[in-house]
Amino acid sequence: MRKLVKPTLLLLAVLLLAMTAACGKSSKSDELTTVKFSEVIRSIFYAPHYVAMSQGFFKEQGLNVDMNTAQGSDKGAAALIAGTADISMVGPETTIYIYNQKGDKTLKVFHQLTAKDGSFLLSREKLDNFTWSDLSGKTVIGWRPGSSPQMVLNSLLLKEQVTDANVITNIASPAMAGAFTSGQGDFIQVFEPVASTLVNAGKAYYVASLGEDFGAYPETSYVATSDYIQSHADIIKKFTAAVAEGAKWLNAASDEEIVAALKPFFDGTTDELILQSVNRYKAQDTWPTDPVLTQEQFDILQNVLVENGVLKAEEKVTKMDDVVDMSFAKQLGKSD
């Protein structure tokens, strides 16, 4: 019996070690790579990103997205330069600003998330048959100077030859709705779900979509430093794939599924408002099925920057590839 016990114990020990090793390998393979991510503001305008998080598309790619809200593209770009963020969701104009500073680091757009401006104009008083000339002599609570929504509004006013609207640009984005409901301004320019929240609460009236009235505009992009893209190409590829999957899912999901996916990111917002916001963005073709920033879109962007006086004509980036890397977006759907 003693001769049988020792081999049996030895066999058990070997099996135990093998199982431990296998568990160790499984645990190691299940580890996620953390990506420090900065979003510009919290808005349903960026729904594909939140879907990618809630539906596990990032995790399927082996990524853990550690998200914070910067409250401005300038702050999101600064986080990239400082190294406190790996990837930021910001306006693509930030890459041009940083490039022209000729500093040690440059930024590049690698995924185009939105194809229109995402803000809406609301009025304090009910207006029938709104035209942009109705802003003449009125006060509008708007966005900070140089931000995409501010420039889109200004370009629209220039196009409509409205020269005497008073646009307030020094109220922080989280405080804009509160300033309006407390009596400041005749109009306010806000994103969803804030727009629908104010309208449904009887605090404002919907009058116009800046995305529809202005037209094509590459407002929001995923951006990283050139160094990070080069040294973490695998992460950029996986990140791009996850967000693209989020956009695809959003276009096919039921109303109930969409609400459930977005609810964790908009605590206190009703199901009705979430769905209303998503449908409003869908109606204006906000989320492109192909997340590639084109030369035409890039030209529109730079023309708007020049028109708004934040970029001199001679400072235009002549070679888009200096601030844009669409190689990852172009590979979506292609076999390796």
PDB file of C-alpha atoms in Angstrom, residues 9 39 68 102 143 212 278:
ATOM      1  CA  LEU A   9       0.144  11.684  -3.900  1.00  0.00           C
ATOM      2  CA  GLU A  39     -14.401  63.251 -22.404  1.00  0.00           C
ATOM      3  CA  ASN A  68     -13.272  61.552 -16.467  1.00  0.00           C
ATOM      4  CA  LYS A 102       5.489  73.952 -32.383  1.00  0.00           C
ATOM      5  CA  TRP A 143     -20.143  78.435 -25.199  1.00  0.00           C
ATOM      6  CA  GLU A 212     -29.107  70.777 -39.209  1.00  0.00           C
ATOM      7  CA  VAL A 278     -30.971  59.887 -29.032  1.00  0.00           C
TER       8      VAL A 278
END
